[in-house]
mmCIF file of C-alpha atoms in Angstrom:
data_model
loop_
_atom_site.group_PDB
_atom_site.id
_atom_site.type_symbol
_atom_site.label_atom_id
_atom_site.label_comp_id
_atom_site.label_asym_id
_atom_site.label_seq_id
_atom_site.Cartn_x
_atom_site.Cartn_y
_atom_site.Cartn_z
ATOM 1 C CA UNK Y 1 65.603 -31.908 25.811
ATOM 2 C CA UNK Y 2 62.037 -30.922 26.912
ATOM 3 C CA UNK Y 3 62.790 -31.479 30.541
ATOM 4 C CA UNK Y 4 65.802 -29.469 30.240
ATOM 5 C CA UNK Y 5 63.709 -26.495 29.135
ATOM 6 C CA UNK Y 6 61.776 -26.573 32.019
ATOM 7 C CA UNK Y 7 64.614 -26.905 33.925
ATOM 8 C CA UNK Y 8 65.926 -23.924 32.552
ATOM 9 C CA UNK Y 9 62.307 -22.407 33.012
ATOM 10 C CA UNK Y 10 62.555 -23.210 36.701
ATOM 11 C CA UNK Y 11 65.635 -21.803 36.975
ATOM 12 C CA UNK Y 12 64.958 -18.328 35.386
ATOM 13 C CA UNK Y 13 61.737 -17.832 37.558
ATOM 14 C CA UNK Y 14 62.814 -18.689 40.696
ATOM 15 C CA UNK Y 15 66.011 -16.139 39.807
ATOM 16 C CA UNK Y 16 62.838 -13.704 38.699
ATOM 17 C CA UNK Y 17 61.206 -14.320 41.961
ATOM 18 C CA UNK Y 18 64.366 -13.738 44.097
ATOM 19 C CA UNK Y 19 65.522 -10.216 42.260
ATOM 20 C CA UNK Y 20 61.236 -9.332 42.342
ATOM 21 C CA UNK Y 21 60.906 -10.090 46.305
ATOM 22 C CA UNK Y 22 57.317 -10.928 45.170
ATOM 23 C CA UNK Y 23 56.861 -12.891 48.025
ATOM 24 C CA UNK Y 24 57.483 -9.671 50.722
ATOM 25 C CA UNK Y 25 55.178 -7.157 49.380
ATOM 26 C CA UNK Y 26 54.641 -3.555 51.649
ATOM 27 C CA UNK Y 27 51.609 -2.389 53.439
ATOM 28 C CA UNK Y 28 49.982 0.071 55.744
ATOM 29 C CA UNK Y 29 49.062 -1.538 59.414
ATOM 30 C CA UNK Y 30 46.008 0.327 60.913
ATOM 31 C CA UNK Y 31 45.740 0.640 64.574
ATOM 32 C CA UNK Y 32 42.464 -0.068 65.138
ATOM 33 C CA UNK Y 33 39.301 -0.920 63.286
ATOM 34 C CA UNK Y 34 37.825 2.511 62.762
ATOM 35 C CA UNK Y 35 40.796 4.146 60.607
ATOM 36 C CA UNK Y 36 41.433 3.717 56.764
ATOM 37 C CA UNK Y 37 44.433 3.257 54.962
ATOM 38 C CA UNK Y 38 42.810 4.895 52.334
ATOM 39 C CA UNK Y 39 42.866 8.118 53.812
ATOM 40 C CA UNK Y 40 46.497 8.227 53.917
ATOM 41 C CA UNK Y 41 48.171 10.739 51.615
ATOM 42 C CA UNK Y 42 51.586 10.714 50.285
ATOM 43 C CA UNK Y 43 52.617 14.164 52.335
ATOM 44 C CA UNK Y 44 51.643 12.328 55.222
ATOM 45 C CA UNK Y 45 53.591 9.083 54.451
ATOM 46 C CA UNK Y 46 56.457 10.845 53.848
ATOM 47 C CA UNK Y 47 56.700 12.971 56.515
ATOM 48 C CA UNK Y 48 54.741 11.273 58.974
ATOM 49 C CA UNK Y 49 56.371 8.153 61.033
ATOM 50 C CA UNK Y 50 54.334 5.299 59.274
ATOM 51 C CA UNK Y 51 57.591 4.852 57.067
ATOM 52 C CA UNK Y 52 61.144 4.639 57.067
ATOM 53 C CA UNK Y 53 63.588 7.027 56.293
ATOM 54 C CA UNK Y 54 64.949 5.368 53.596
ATOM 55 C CA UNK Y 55 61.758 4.308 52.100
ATOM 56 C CA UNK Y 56 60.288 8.001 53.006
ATOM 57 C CA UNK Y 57 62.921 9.215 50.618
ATOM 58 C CA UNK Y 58 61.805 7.424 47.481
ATOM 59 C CA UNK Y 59 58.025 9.135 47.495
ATOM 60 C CA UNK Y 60 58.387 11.236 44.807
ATOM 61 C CA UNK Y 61 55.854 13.755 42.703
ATOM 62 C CA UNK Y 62 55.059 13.546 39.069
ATOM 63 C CA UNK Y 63 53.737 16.226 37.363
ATOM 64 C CA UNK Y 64 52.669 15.274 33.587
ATOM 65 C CA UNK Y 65 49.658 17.553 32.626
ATOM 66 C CA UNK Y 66 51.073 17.250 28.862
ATOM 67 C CA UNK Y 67 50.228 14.346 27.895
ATOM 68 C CA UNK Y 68 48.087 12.794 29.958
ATOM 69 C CA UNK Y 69 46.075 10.985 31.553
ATOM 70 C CA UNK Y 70 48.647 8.494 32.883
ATOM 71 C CA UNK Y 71 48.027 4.899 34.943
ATOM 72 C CA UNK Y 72 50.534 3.617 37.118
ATOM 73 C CA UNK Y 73 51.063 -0.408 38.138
ATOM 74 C CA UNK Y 74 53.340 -1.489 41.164
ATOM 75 C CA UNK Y 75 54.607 -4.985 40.885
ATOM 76 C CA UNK Y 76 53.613 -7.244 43.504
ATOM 77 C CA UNK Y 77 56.696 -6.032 45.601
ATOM 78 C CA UNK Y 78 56.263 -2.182 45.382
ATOM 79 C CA UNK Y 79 59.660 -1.930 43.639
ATOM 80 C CA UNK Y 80 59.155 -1.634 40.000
ATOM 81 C CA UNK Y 81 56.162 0.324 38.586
ATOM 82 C CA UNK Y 82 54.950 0.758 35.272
ATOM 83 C CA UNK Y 83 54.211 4.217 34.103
ATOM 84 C CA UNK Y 84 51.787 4.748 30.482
ATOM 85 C CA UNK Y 85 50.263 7.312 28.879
ATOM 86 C CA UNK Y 86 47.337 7.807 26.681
ATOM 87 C CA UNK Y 87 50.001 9.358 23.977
ATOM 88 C CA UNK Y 88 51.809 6.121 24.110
ATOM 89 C CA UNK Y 89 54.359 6.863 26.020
ATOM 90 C CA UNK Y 90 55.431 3.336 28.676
ATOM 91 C CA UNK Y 91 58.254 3.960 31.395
ATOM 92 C CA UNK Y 92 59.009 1.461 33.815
ATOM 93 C CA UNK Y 93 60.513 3.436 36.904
ATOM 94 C CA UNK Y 94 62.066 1.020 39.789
#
C-alpha cells in the first residue's frame, strides 16, 4: 500500500515534469564578455532578432496602476507565471 503511493507519487511528477518542460528552461546568449543580458528590454526582445517569431509574439504589456504593486514568478520553464497583488488579487497566466 505505501509503496504503491509512491508509485503513484512517481508517476504524477514525472507527468508534472513532462507537461512543465522544467528541464529546458530559456535564456539570453551574450556574444561576448563585455555585454549584459540585463540591459535587454522587452521592445528590444520583441522586435529585435534575439527571439523567435512565435515566442516574439507572446511578450505582452501589463498595465495595473490600480491596484498595485504587483510581483511576477516564471516557473522554471518560462511557461507559466504567477501574477499577485498587494490587494490580494493571484493570477496564474501561462
Amino acid at each position: 500500500r505505501r509503496e504503491t503511493k509512491r508509485l503513484q507519487n512517481a508517476m504524477a511528477a514525472a507527468d508534472a515534469e513532462e507537461i512543465l518542460h522544467a528541464h529546458a528552461p530559456g535564456l539570453v546568449e551574450v556574444e561576448n564578455d563585455m555585454e549584459k543580458t540585463i540591459q535587454l528590454t522587452q521592445l528590444q526582445l520583441k522586435h529585435g532578432e534575439h527571439l523567435e517569431e512565435n515566442v516574439a509574439r507572446n511578450v505582452f504589456d501589463l498595465d495595473l496602476k490600480e491596484c498595485s504593486p504587483y510581483q511576477m514568478r516564471y516557473d522554471r520553464s518560462g511557461r507559466y507565471a504567477l501574477l499577485t497583488g498587494k490587494g490580494g488579487h493571484v493570477s496564474i497566466i501561462d
